[in-house]
PDB file of C-alpha atoms in Angstrom:
ATOM      1  CA  UNK N 118      -3.850  44.651 -16.717  1.00  0.00           C
ATOM      2  CA  UNK N 119      -2.839  44.083 -20.352  1.00  0.00           C
ATOM      3  CA  UNK N 120      -0.864  40.892 -20.796  1.00  0.00           C
ATOM      4  CA  UNK N 121       1.690  41.469 -23.608  1.00  0.00           C
ATOM      5  CA  UNK N 122       2.002  37.624 -24.139  1.00  0.00           C
ATOM      6  CA  UNK N 123      -1.772  37.490 -24.893  1.00  0.00           C
ATOM      7  CA  UNK N 124      -1.598  40.547 -27.142  1.00  0.00           C
ATOM      8  CA  UNK N 125       1.197  38.976 -29.382  1.00  0.00           C
ATOM      9  CA  UNK N 126      -0.546  35.495 -29.055  1.00  0.00           C
ATOM     10  CA  UNK N 127       2.693  33.832 -27.787  1.00  0.00           C
ATOM     11  CA  UNK N 128       3.275  31.530 -24.671  1.00  0.00           C
ATOM     12  CA  UNK N 129       5.440  32.786 -21.740  1.00  0.00           C
ATOM     13  CA  UNK N 130       8.126  30.383 -22.883  1.00  0.00           C
ATOM     14  CA  UNK N 131       8.331  32.047 -26.303  1.00  0.00           C
ATOM     15  CA  UNK N 132      11.766  32.684 -27.650  1.00  0.00           C
ATOM     16  CA  UNK N 133      13.005  36.130 -28.895  1.00  0.00           C
ATOM     17  CA  UNK N 134      12.612  34.892 -32.483  1.00  0.00           C
ATOM     18  CA  UNK N 135       9.029  33.774 -31.807  1.00  0.00           C
ATOM     19  CA  UNK N 136       8.200  37.209 -30.336  1.00  0.00           C
ATOM     20  CA  UNK N 137       9.820  38.997 -33.209  1.00  0.00           C
ATOM     21  CA  UNK N 138       7.951  36.920 -35.808  1.00  0.00           C
ATOM     22  CA  UNK N 139       4.545  37.323 -34.024  1.00  0.00           C
ATOM     23  CA  UNK N 140       5.003  41.077 -33.741  1.00  0.00           C
ATOM     24  CA  UNK N 141       5.908  41.515 -37.402  1.00  0.00           C
ATOM     25  CA  UNK N 142       3.004  39.507 -38.565  1.00  0.00           C
ATOM     26  CA  UNK N 143       0.502  41.404 -36.387  1.00  0.00           C
ATOM     27  CA  UNK N 144       2.081  44.810 -37.067  1.00  0.00           C
ATOM     28  CA  UNK N 145       1.784  44.393 -40.831  1.00  0.00           C
ATOM     29  CA  UNK N 146      -1.888  43.169 -40.494  1.00  0.00           C
ATOM     30  CA  UNK N 147      -2.885  46.209 -38.316  1.00  0.00           C
ATOM     31  CA  UNK N 148      -0.555  48.940 -39.571  1.00  0.00           C
ATOM     32  CA  UNK N 149      -2.459  52.252 -39.965  1.00  0.00           C
ATOM     33  CA  UNK N 150      -1.019  52.718 -43.528  1.00  0.00           C
ATOM     34  CA  UNK N 151      -2.634  49.440 -44.576  1.00  0.00           C
ATOM     35  CA  UNK N 152      -5.874  50.349 -42.693  1.00  0.00           C
ATOM     36  CA  UNK N 153      -6.505  54.026 -43.431  1.00  0.00           C
ATOM     37  CA  UNK N 154      -9.252  55.460 -41.246  1.00  0.00           C
ATOM     38  CA  UNK N 155      -9.609  52.262 -39.152  1.00  0.00           C
ATOM     39  CA  UNK N 156      -9.539  53.447 -35.518  1.00  0.00           C
ATOM     40  CA  UNK N 157      -9.631  49.921 -34.190  1.00  0.00           C
ATOM     41  CA  UNK N 158      -6.731  48.780 -36.294  1.00  0.00           C
ATOM     42  CA  UNK N 159      -4.771  51.944 -35.096  1.00  0.00           C
ATOM     43  CA  UNK N 160      -5.495  51.120 -31.454  1.00  0.00           C
ATOM     44  CA  UNK N 161      -4.523  47.433 -31.994  1.00  0.00           C
ATOM     45  CA  UNK N 162      -1.335  48.483 -33.712  1.00  0.00           C
ATOM     46  CA  UNK N 163      -0.356  50.619 -30.637  1.00  0.00           C
ATOM     47  CA  UNK N 164      -1.277  47.805 -28.319  1.00  0.00           C
ATOM     48  CA  UNK N 165       0.916  45.385 -30.334  1.00  0.00           C
ATOM     49  CA  UNK N 166       3.788  47.830 -30.280  1.00  0.00           C
ATOM     50  CA  UNK N 167       3.492  48.250 -26.567  1.00  0.00           C
ATOM     51  CA  UNK N 168       3.555  44.520 -26.058  1.00  0.00           C
ATOM     52  CA  UNK N 169       6.585  44.150 -28.258  1.00  0.00           C
ATOM     53  CA  UNK N 170       8.394  46.982 -26.390  1.00  0.00           C
ATOM     54  CA  UNK N 171       8.134  44.915 -23.143  1.00  0.00           C
ATOM     55  CA  UNK N 172       8.835  41.372 -24.491  1.00  0.00           C
ATOM     56  CA  UNK N 173      11.634  42.335 -26.972  1.00  0.00           C
ATOM     57  CA  UNK N 174      13.610  43.857 -24.203  1.00  0.00           C
ATOM     58  CA  UNK N 175      15.118  41.107 -21.905  1.00  0.00           C
ATOM     59  CA  UNK N 176      15.192  43.333 -18.888  1.00  0.00           C
ATOM     60  CA  UNK N 177      11.666  44.654 -19.281  1.00  0.00           C
ATOM     61  CA  UNK N 178      10.449  41.147 -19.891  1.00  0.00           C
ATOM     62  CA  UNK N 179      12.167  39.944 -16.784  1.00  0.00           C
ATOM     63  CA  UNK N 180      10.597  42.677 -14.793  1.00  0.00           C
ATOM     64  CA  UNK N 181       7.123  42.059 -16.101  1.00  0.00           C
ATOM     65  CA  UNK N 182       7.402  38.425 -15.371  1.00  0.00           C
ATOM     66  CA  UNK N 183       8.622  39.303 -11.880  1.00  0.00           C
ATOM     67  CA  UNK N 184       5.579  41.650 -11.320  1.00  0.00           C
ATOM     68  CA  UNK N 185       7.884  44.696 -11.118  1.00  0.00           C
ATOM     69  CA  UNK N 186       6.135  46.583 -14.042  1.00  0.00           C
ATOM     70  CA  UNK N 187       2.849  46.107 -15.719  1.00  0.00           C
ATOM     71  CA  UNK N 188       1.946  45.589 -19.385  1.00  0.00           C
ATOM     72  CA  UNK N 189       2.426  49.223 -20.169  1.00  0.00           C
ATOM     73  CA  UNK N 190       5.895  49.353 -18.628  1.00  0.00           C
ATOM     74  CA  UNK N 191       4.766  51.358 -15.631  1.00  0.00           C
ATOM     75  CA  UNK N 192       6.123  50.590 -12.202  1.00  0.00           C
ATOM     76  CA  UNK N 193       3.999  48.342 -10.043  1.00  0.00           C
ATOM     77  CA  UNK N 194       3.463  49.591  -6.432  1.00  0.00           C
ATOM     78  CA  UNK N 195       6.846  48.888  -4.823  1.00  0.00           C
ATOM     79  CA  UNK N 196       7.163  46.927  -1.591  1.00  0.00           C
ATOM     80  CA  UNK N 197       8.488  48.254   1.716  1.00  0.00           C
ATOM     81  CA  UNK N 198       8.670  51.770   2.971  1.00  0.00           C
ATOM     82  CA  UNK N 199       7.081  53.566   0.053  1.00  0.00           C
ATOM     83  CA  UNK N 200       4.136  51.272  -0.197  1.00  0.00           C
ATOM     84  CA  UNK N 201       3.578  51.366   3.656  1.00  0.00           C
ATOM     85  CA  UNK N 202       3.641  55.143   3.659  1.00  0.00           C
ATOM     86  CA  UNK N 203       1.670  55.667   0.491  1.00  0.00           C
ATOM     87  CA  UNK N 204      -0.972  52.966   1.121  1.00  0.00           C
ATOM     88  CA  UNK N 205      -4.358  54.269   2.150  1.00  0.00           C
ATOM     89  CA  UNK N 206      -3.380  57.934   1.615  1.00  0.00           C
ATOM     90  CA  UNK N 207      -3.845  58.172  -2.248  1.00  0.00           C
ATOM     91  CA  UNK N 208      -0.182  58.441  -2.737  1.00  0.00           C
ATOM     92  CA  UNK N 209       1.845  57.025  -5.506  1.00  0.00           C
ATOM     93  CA  UNK N 210       5.600  56.419  -5.864  1.00  0.00           C
ATOM     94  CA  UNK N 211       6.964  56.398  -9.299  1.00  0.00           C
ATOM     95  CA  UNK N 212      10.321  55.378 -10.659  1.00  0.00           C
ATOM     96  CA  UNK N 213      11.235  55.713 -14.327  1.00  0.00           C
ATOM     97  CA  UNK N 214      14.237  56.274 -16.482  1.00  0.00           C
ATOM     98  CA  UNK N 215      16.516  56.467 -13.549  1.00  0.00           C
ATOM     99  CA  UNK N 216      14.539  59.146 -11.780  1.00  0.00           C
ATOM    100  CA  UNK N 217      12.759  58.770  -8.653  1.00  0.00           C
ATOM    101  CA  UNK N 218       9.810  61.131  -7.883  1.00  0.00           C
ATOM    102  CA  UNK N 219       6.736  61.418  -5.733  1.00  0.00           C
ATOM    103  CA  UNK N 220       3.430  61.999  -7.373  1.00  0.00           C
ATOM    104  CA  UNK N 221       0.243  62.997  -5.591  1.00  0.00           C
ATOM    105  CA  UNK N 222       1.782  62.099  -2.290  1.00  0.00           C
ATOM    106  CA  UNK N 223      -0.796  64.036  -0.267  1.00  0.00           C
ATOM    107  CA  UNK N 224      -0.577  62.677   3.238  1.00  0.00           C
ATOM    108  CA  UNK N 225       3.174  61.881   3.074  1.00  0.00           C
ATOM    109  CA  UNK N 226       4.039  65.544   2.341  1.00  0.00           C
ATOM    110  CA  UNK N 227       1.661  66.572   5.118  1.00  0.00           C
ATOM    111  CA  UNK N 228       3.585  64.480   7.553  1.00  0.00           C
ATOM    112  CA  UNK N 229       7.086  65.282   6.284  1.00  0.00           C
ATOM    113  CA  UNK N 230       6.693  68.956   5.368  1.00  0.00           C
ATOM    114  CA  UNK N 231       4.491  71.041   7.665  1.00  0.00           C
ATOM    115  CA  UNK N 232       1.873  69.138   9.551  1.00  0.00           C
ATOM    116  CA  UNK N 233       4.085  66.883  11.821  1.00  0.00           C
ATOM    117  CA  UNK N 234       3.765  67.836  15.438  1.00  0.00           C
ATOM    118  CA  UNK N 235       7.008  69.012  16.905  1.00  0.00           C
ATOM    119  CA  UNK N 236       8.660  69.655  13.622  1.00  0.00           C
ATOM    120  CA  UNK N 237      11.430  72.288  14.159  1.00  0.00           C
ATOM    121  CA  UNK N 238      12.627  75.019  11.866  1.00  0.00           C
ATOM    122  CA  UNK N 239      13.961  73.872   8.564  1.00  0.00           C
ATOM    123  CA  UNK N 240      11.897  70.724   8.531  1.00  0.00           C
ATOM    124  CA  UNK N 241       8.309  71.144   9.599  1.00  0.00           C
ATOM    125  CA  UNK N 242       5.758  73.831  10.363  1.00  0.00           C
ATOM    126  CA  UNK N 243       5.736  77.183   8.755  1.00  0.00           C
ATOM    127  CA  UNK N 244       9.419  77.495   8.532  1.00  0.00           C
ATOM    128  CA  UNK N 245       9.747  74.849   5.844  1.00  0.00           C
ATOM    129  CA  UNK N 246      10.261  76.297   2.369  1.00  0.00           C
ATOM    130  CA  UNK N 247      11.036  74.310  -0.785  1.00  0.00           C
ATOM    131  CA  UNK N 248      10.589  74.448  -4.507  1.00  0.00           C
ATOM    132  CA  UNK N 249       8.317  71.897  -6.342  1.00  0.00           C
ATOM    133  CA  UNK N 250       9.574  68.371  -6.795  1.00  0.00           C
ATOM    134  CA  UNK N 251      10.134  66.834 -10.251  1.00  0.00           C
ATOM    135  CA  UNK N 252       7.853  64.134 -11.721  1.00  0.00           C
ATOM    136  CA  UNK N 253       8.466  61.655 -14.484  1.00  0.00           C
ATOM    137  CA  UNK N 254       6.230  60.328 -17.262  1.00  0.00           C
ATOM    138  CA  UNK N 255       6.551  57.657 -19.898  1.00  0.00           C
ATOM    139  CA  UNK N 256       5.266  58.605 -23.331  1.00  0.00           C
ATOM    140  CA  UNK N 257       4.901  56.299 -26.329  1.00  0.00           C
ATOM    141  CA  UNK N 258       5.681  58.081 -29.573  1.00  0.00           C
ATOM    142  CA  UNK N 259       5.038  56.604 -33.156  1.00  0.00           C
ATOM    143  CA  UNK N 260       8.326  55.878 -34.977  1.00  0.00           C
ATOM    144  CA  UNK N 261       7.861  58.434 -37.677  1.00  0.00           C
ATOM    145  CA  UNK N 262       7.080  61.214 -35.183  1.00  0.00           C
ATOM    146  CA  UNK N 263      10.335  60.446 -33.390  1.00  0.00           C
ATOM    147  CA  UNK N 264      12.157  60.274 -36.729  1.00  0.00           C
ATOM    148  CA  UNK N 265      10.698  63.420 -38.328  1.00  0.00           C
ATOM    149  CA  UNK N 266       9.824  65.420 -35.216  1.00  0.00           C
ATOM    150  CA  UNK N 267       6.437  66.678 -34.314  1.00  0.00           C
ATOM    151  CA  UNK N 268       3.988  67.438 -31.471  1.00  0.00           C
ATOM    152  CA  UNK N 269       2.706  64.756 -29.119  1.00  0.00           C
ATOM    153  CA  UNK N 270       0.126  65.228 -26.393  1.00  0.00           C
ATOM    154  CA  UNK N 271       0.759  64.125 -22.782  1.00  0.00           C
ATOM    155  CA  UNK N 272      -1.830  64.122 -19.970  1.00  0.00           C
ATOM    156  CA  UNK N 273      -0.647  65.473 -16.651  1.00  0.00           C
ATOM    157  CA  UNK N 274      -1.768  64.205 -13.205  1.00  0.00           C
ATOM    158  CA  UNK N 275      -4.141  67.111 -12.739  1.00  0.00           C
ATOM    159  CA  UNK N 276      -5.955  66.280 -15.943  1.00  0.00           C
ATOM    160  CA  UNK N 277      -4.318  69.064 -17.915  1.00  0.00           C
ATOM    161  CA  UNK N 278      -3.083  68.184 -21.395  1.00  0.00           C
ATOM    162  CA  UNK N 279       0.088  69.433 -22.783  1.00  0.00           C
ATOM    163  CA  UNK N 280       1.464  69.295 -26.395  1.00  0.00           C
ATOM    164  CA  UNK N 281       5.169  68.700 -26.273  1.00  0.00           C
ATOM    165  CA  UNK N 282       7.563  69.140 -29.175  1.00  0.00           C
ATOM    166  CA  UNK N 283       9.400  65.897 -30.016  1.00  0.00           C
ATOM    167  CA  UNK N 284      12.645  66.851 -31.581  1.00  0.00           C
ATOM    168  CA  UNK N 285      13.567  65.324 -34.893  1.00  0.00           C
ATOM    169  CA  UNK N 286      15.798  62.240 -34.333  1.00  0.00           C
ATOM    170  CA  UNK N 287      14.533  61.502 -30.904  1.00  0.00           C
ATOM    171  CA  UNK N 288      15.681  58.097 -29.765  1.00  0.00           C
ATOM    172  CA  UNK N 289      14.067  55.450 -27.655  1.00  0.00           C
ATOM    173  CA  UNK N 290      14.734  56.013 -24.008  1.00  0.00           C
ATOM    174  CA  UNK N 291      15.532  59.685 -24.448  1.00  0.00           C
ATOM    175  CA  UNK N 292      14.240  61.986 -21.679  1.00  0.00           C
ATOM    176  CA  UNK N 293      12.757  65.405 -22.417  1.00  0.00           C
ATOM    177  CA  UNK N 294      12.501  68.149 -19.828  1.00  0.00           C
ATOM    178  CA  UNK N 295       9.365  70.180 -19.379  1.00  0.00           C
ATOM    179  CA  UNK N 296      10.323  73.142 -17.254  1.00  0.00           C
ATOM    180  CA  UNK N 297       7.858  74.158 -14.646  1.00  0.00           C
ATOM    181  CA  UNK N 298       5.531  71.237 -15.224  1.00  0.00           C
ATOM    182  CA  UNK N 299       6.273  69.342 -12.115  1.00  0.00           C
ATOM    183  CA  UNK N 300       4.741  69.589  -8.530  1.00  0.00           C
ATOM    184  CA  UNK N 301       3.938  73.044  -7.257  1.00  0.00           C
ATOM    185  CA  UNK N 302       6.430  74.576  -4.757  1.00  0.00           C
ATOM    186  CA  UNK N 303       5.545  75.628  -1.146  1.00  0.00           C
ATOM    187  CA  UNK N 304       4.962  79.248  -0.061  1.00  0.00           C
ATOM    188  CA  UNK N 305       5.103  80.640  -3.591  1.00  0.00           C
ATOM    189  CA  UNK N 306       8.207  78.831  -4.700  1.00  0.00           C
ATOM    190  CA  UNK N 307       8.457  77.773  -8.391  1.00  0.00           C
ATOM    191  CA  UNK N 308       7.103  74.399  -9.489  1.00  0.00           C
ATOM    192  CA  UNK N 309       9.453  71.621 -10.270  1.00  0.00           C
ATOM    193  CA  UNK N 310      10.167  70.200 -13.695  1.00  0.00           C
ATOM    194  CA  UNK N 311       8.582  67.269 -15.510  1.00  0.00           C
ATOM    195  CA  UNK N 312      10.823  64.617 -17.228  1.00  0.00           C
ATOM    196  CA  UNK N 313       9.221  62.677 -20.071  1.00  0.00           C
ATOM    197  CA  UNK N 314      10.799  59.437 -21.045  1.00  0.00           C
ATOM    198  CA  UNK N 315      10.223  58.706 -24.719  1.00  0.00           C
ATOM    199  CA  UNK N 316       9.460  55.178 -25.842  1.00  0.00           C
ATOM    200  CA  UNK N 317       9.514  54.930 -29.616  1.00  0.00           C
ATOM    201  CA  UNK N 318       7.021  52.490 -31.109  1.00  0.00           C
ATOM    202  CA  UNK N 319       8.431  50.013 -33.646  1.00  0.00           C
ATOM    203  CA  UNK N 320       7.526  50.404 -37.329  1.00  0.00           C
ATOM    204  CA  UNK N 321       6.211  47.636 -39.519  1.00  0.00           C
ATOM    205  CA  UNK N 322       8.780  48.233 -42.270  1.00  0.00           C
ATOM    206  CA  UNK N 323      11.541  50.446 -41.104  1.00  0.00           C
ATOM    207  CA  UNK N 324      14.180  48.784 -38.990  1.00  0.00           C
ATOM    208  CA  UNK N 325      16.529  51.219 -37.240  1.00  0.00           C
ATOM    209  CA  UNK N 326      20.147  50.337 -36.350  1.00  0.00           C
ATOM    210  CA  UNK N 327      21.780  53.250 -34.714  1.00  0.00           C
ATOM    211  CA  UNK N 328      21.174  56.058 -37.158  1.00  0.00           C
ATOM    212  CA  UNK N 329      20.842  53.849 -40.147  1.00  0.00           C
ATOM    213  CA  UNK N 330      17.564  52.386 -41.334  1.00  0.00           C
ATOM    214  CA  UNK N 331      17.075  48.938 -43.064  1.00  0.00           C
ATOM    215  CA  UNK N 332      14.138  48.041 -45.029  1.00  0.00           C
ATOM    216  CA  UNK N 333      13.207  45.050 -47.192  1.00  0.00           C
ATOM    217  CA  UNK N 334      11.827  46.091 -50.586  1.00  0.00           C
ATOM    218  CA  UNK N 335       9.781  43.683 -52.793  1.00  0.00           C
ATOM    219  CA  UNK N 336      10.501  43.846 -56.483  1.00  0.00           C
ATOM    220  CA  UNK N 337       9.066  42.044 -59.429  1.00  0.00           C
ATOM    221  CA  UNK N 338      10.982  39.561 -61.567  1.00  0.00           C
ATOM    222  CA  UNK N 339      10.971  42.040 -64.389  1.00  0.00           C
ATOM    223  CA  UNK N 340      12.369  44.873 -62.234  1.00  0.00           C
ATOM    224  CA  UNK N 341      15.122  42.524 -60.896  1.00  0.00           C
ATOM    225  CA  UNK N 342      16.029  41.156 -64.314  1.00  0.00           C
ATOM    226  CA  UNK N 343      15.831  44.227 -66.472  1.00  0.00           C
ATOM    227  CA  UNK N 344      16.476  46.908 -63.876  1.00  0.00           C
ATOM    228  CA  UNK N 345      14.800  50.218 -63.619  1.00  0.00           C
ATOM    229  CA  UNK N 346      13.506  52.847 -61.209  1.00  0.00           C
ATOM    230  CA  UNK N 347      11.258  51.896 -58.311  1.00  0.00           C
ATOM    231  CA  UNK N 348       9.677  53.920 -55.545  1.00  0.00           C
ATOM    232  CA  UNK N 349      11.013  53.391 -52.100  1.00  0.00           C
ATOM    233  CA  UNK N 350       9.624  54.713 -48.772  1.00  0.00           C
ATOM    234  CA  UNK N 351      11.973  56.654 -46.484  1.00  0.00           C
ATOM    235  CA  UNK N 352      11.262  58.502 -43.233  1.00  0.00           C
ATOM    236  CA  UNK N 353      11.440  61.727 -45.344  1.00  0.00           C
ATOM    237  CA  UNK N 354       9.022  60.497 -47.940  1.00  0.00           C
ATOM    238  CA  UNK N 355       9.189  58.314 -51.053  1.00  0.00           C
ATOM    239  CA  UNK N 356      12.200  58.548 -53.348  1.00  0.00           C
ATOM    240  CA  UNK N 357      13.079  56.823 -56.635  1.00  0.00           C
ATOM    241  CA  UNK N 358      15.770  54.152 -56.475  1.00  0.00           C
ATOM    242  CA  UNK N 359      17.648  52.690 -59.517  1.00  0.00           C
ATOM    243  CA  UNK N 360      17.644  48.892 -59.418  1.00  0.00           C
ATOM    244  CA  UNK N 361      20.549  47.445 -61.456  1.00  0.00           C
ATOM    245  CA  UNK N 362      19.753  44.923 -64.137  1.00  0.00           C
ATOM    246  CA  UNK N 363      20.370  41.403 -62.795  1.00  0.00           C
ATOM    247  CA  UNK N 364      19.614  42.132 -59.220  1.00  0.00           C
ATOM    248  CA  UNK N 365      18.653  39.316 -56.979  1.00  0.00           C
ATOM    249  CA  UNK N 366      17.024  38.645 -53.576  1.00  0.00           C
ATOM    250  CA  UNK N 367      19.420  39.849 -50.967  1.00  0.00           C
ATOM    251  CA  UNK N 368      20.973  42.584 -53.123  1.00  0.00           C
ATOM    252  CA  UNK N 369      21.504  45.581 -50.872  1.00  0.00           C
ATOM    253  CA  UNK N 370      21.424  49.153 -52.157  1.00  0.00           C
ATOM    254  CA  UNK N 371      22.249  52.364 -50.098  1.00  0.00           C
ATOM    255  CA  UNK N 372      20.415  55.580 -49.992  1.00  0.00           C
ATOM    256  CA  UNK N 373      22.831  58.060 -48.598  1.00  0.00           C
ATOM    257  CA  UNK N 374      21.642  60.547 -45.944  1.00  0.00           C
ATOM    258  CA  UNK N 375      18.189  58.931 -45.847  1.00  0.00           C
ATOM    259  CA  UNK N 376      18.534  57.603 -42.359  1.00  0.00           C
ATOM    260  CA  UNK N 377      17.838  59.135 -38.875  1.00  0.00           C
ATOM    261  CA  UNK N 378      19.342  62.389 -37.638  1.00  0.00           C
ATOM    262  CA  UNK N 379      22.082  62.184 -35.087  1.00  0.00           C
ATOM    263  CA  UNK N 380      21.211  65.059 -32.789  1.00  0.00           C
ATOM    264  CA  UNK N 381      24.808  65.262 -31.411  1.00  0.00           C
ATOM    265  CA  UNK N 382      26.657  65.405 -34.603  1.00  0.00           C
ATOM    266  CA  UNK N 383      23.957  66.816 -36.800  1.00  0.00           C
ATOM    267  CA  UNK N 384      24.683  64.095 -39.428  1.00  0.00           C
ATOM    268  CA  UNK N 385      22.055  61.722 -40.889  1.00  0.00           C
ATOM    269  CA  UNK N 386      22.586  57.923 -41.225  1.00  0.00           C
ATOM    270  CA  UNK N 387      21.864  56.036 -44.367  1.00  0.00           C
ATOM    271  CA  UNK N 388      19.006  53.786 -45.515  1.00  0.00           C
ATOM    272  CA  UNK N 389      19.899  50.389 -46.732  1.00  0.00           C
ATOM    273  CA  UNK N 390      17.411  48.695 -49.114  1.00  0.00           C
ATOM    274  CA  UNK N 391      17.484  44.872 -49.365  1.00  0.00           C
ATOM    275  CA  UNK N 392      15.780  43.599 -52.491  1.00  0.00           C
ATOM    276  CA  UNK N 393      13.319  40.690 -52.269  1.00  0.00           C
ATOM    277  CA  UNK N 394      12.272  39.264 -55.649  1.00  0.00           C
ATOM    278  CA  UNK N 395       8.517  38.356 -55.492  1.00  0.00           C
ATOM    279  CA  UNK N 396       6.504  36.325 -57.940  1.00  0.00           C
ATOM    280  CA  UNK N 397       2.961  37.255 -58.791  1.00  0.00           C
ATOM    281  CA  UNK N 398       0.319  35.791 -56.473  1.00  0.00           C
ATOM    282  CA  UNK N 399      -1.474  34.296 -59.507  1.00  0.00           C
ATOM    283  CA  UNK N 400       0.870  32.377 -61.776  1.00  0.00           C
ATOM    284  CA  UNK N 401       1.217  33.805 -65.282  1.00  0.00           C
ATOM    285  CA  UNK N 402       0.775  31.184 -68.063  1.00  0.00           C
ATOM    286  CA  UNK N 403       3.082  32.938 -70.425  1.00  0.00           C
ATOM    287  CA  UNK N 404       5.803  33.132 -67.790  1.00  0.00           C
ATOM    288  CA  UNK N 405       5.301  29.441 -66.983  1.00  0.00           C
ATOM    289  CA  UNK N 406       5.482  28.568 -70.585  1.00  0.00           C
ATOM    290  CA  UNK N 407       8.687  30.626 -71.107  1.00  0.00           C
ATOM    291  CA  UNK N 408      10.415  29.000 -68.080  1.00  0.00           C
ATOM    292  CA  UNK N 409       9.392  25.569 -69.217  1.00  0.00           C
ATOM    293  CA  UNK N 410      11.350  26.100 -72.509  1.00  0.00           C
ATOM    294  CA  UNK N 411      14.210  28.058 -70.963  1.00  0.00           C
ATOM    295  CA  UNK N 412      17.198  25.817 -71.565  1.00  0.00           C
ATOM    296  CA  UNK N 413      19.698  28.127 -69.751  1.00  0.00           C
ATOM    297  CA  UNK N 414      17.467  27.974 -66.647  1.00  0.00           C
ATOM    298  CA  UNK N 415      17.824  24.178 -66.500  1.00  0.00           C
ATOM    299  CA  UNK N 416      21.620  24.502 -66.568  1.00  0.00           C
ATOM    300  CA  UNK N 417      21.719  26.958 -63.729  1.00  0.00           C
ATOM    301  CA  UNK N 418      22.102  25.354 -60.210  1.00  0.00           C
ATOM    302  CA  UNK N 419      21.845  28.015 -57.467  1.00  0.00           C
ATOM    303  CA  UNK N 420      22.512  25.402 -54.867  1.00  0.00           C
ATOM    304  CA  UNK N 421      25.806  24.080 -56.249  1.00  0.00           C
ATOM    305  CA  UNK N 422      28.022  25.618 -53.542  1.00  0.00           C
ATOM    306  CA  UNK N 423      25.998  23.861 -50.864  1.00  0.00           C
ATOM    307  CA  UNK N 424      27.083  20.395 -52.016  1.00  0.00           C
ATOM    308  CA  UNK N 425      30.543  20.882 -50.344  1.00  0.00           C
ATOM    309  CA  UNK N 426      28.781  21.006 -46.960  1.00  0.00           C
ATOM    310  CA  UNK N 427      26.819  17.718 -47.489  1.00  0.00           C
TER     311      UNK N 427
END
């Protein structure tokens, strides 16, 4: 079983901040956009996202620590009646997203619905007639697929694969209904439905908050000082953003309508871009010389307001 703590490289006593920092560091390192064509990095990125999905959610983390779910978020075999009945018969009880369903129950159905001696009409024997029961699945979806919409493949218990349409603006925890993809009914009755609970993988750069998206954007000293147009990634593709002259680290700019689609209202959120002034990795001699002789720079004290708290 995958241990999310080991995947993120944090101890079981790690704080929420430690987990968030570890995830962002690993996500940026293994993000597919930074490792094009690297299948190993892609697989690692998904594993990192899955681990973060468990540990960043207090309830899921508690349940994992208690042995109620595994490292993928799936239910562990429950204790009591269901385990006693399913054990040794190849059965499985699954609970996900608030739905309870039986999957591949085999022997239990035989006992309950048709092969139990003495079963009377309406319960056992040939008189029992019912439609198929529903089943539930959990499906991890990349952030941009959920944001933009697209197809995602799910494998059903019988091995059959199905490409489902993920609607634009799908949110984490949303359940999609697949009509007729559940368990088959008895005596020719129609099959039940399948319910797919969507788990949206986190993104290395986009940070959703409701239907808005927040992103930190590195800019050069020249772009911040003189202003100009820079390219900014959005879920709908890159757009040009006008950086005002004299901008600073922490300056927040809004791209209206560039957030996530609210499926209920049909409205889109906004994208908020927070600027982060970044110096060149290799110091520039001319820049150093200019700053050494910049008299106004010596008179400027950005920490002046902090003195009142000392």
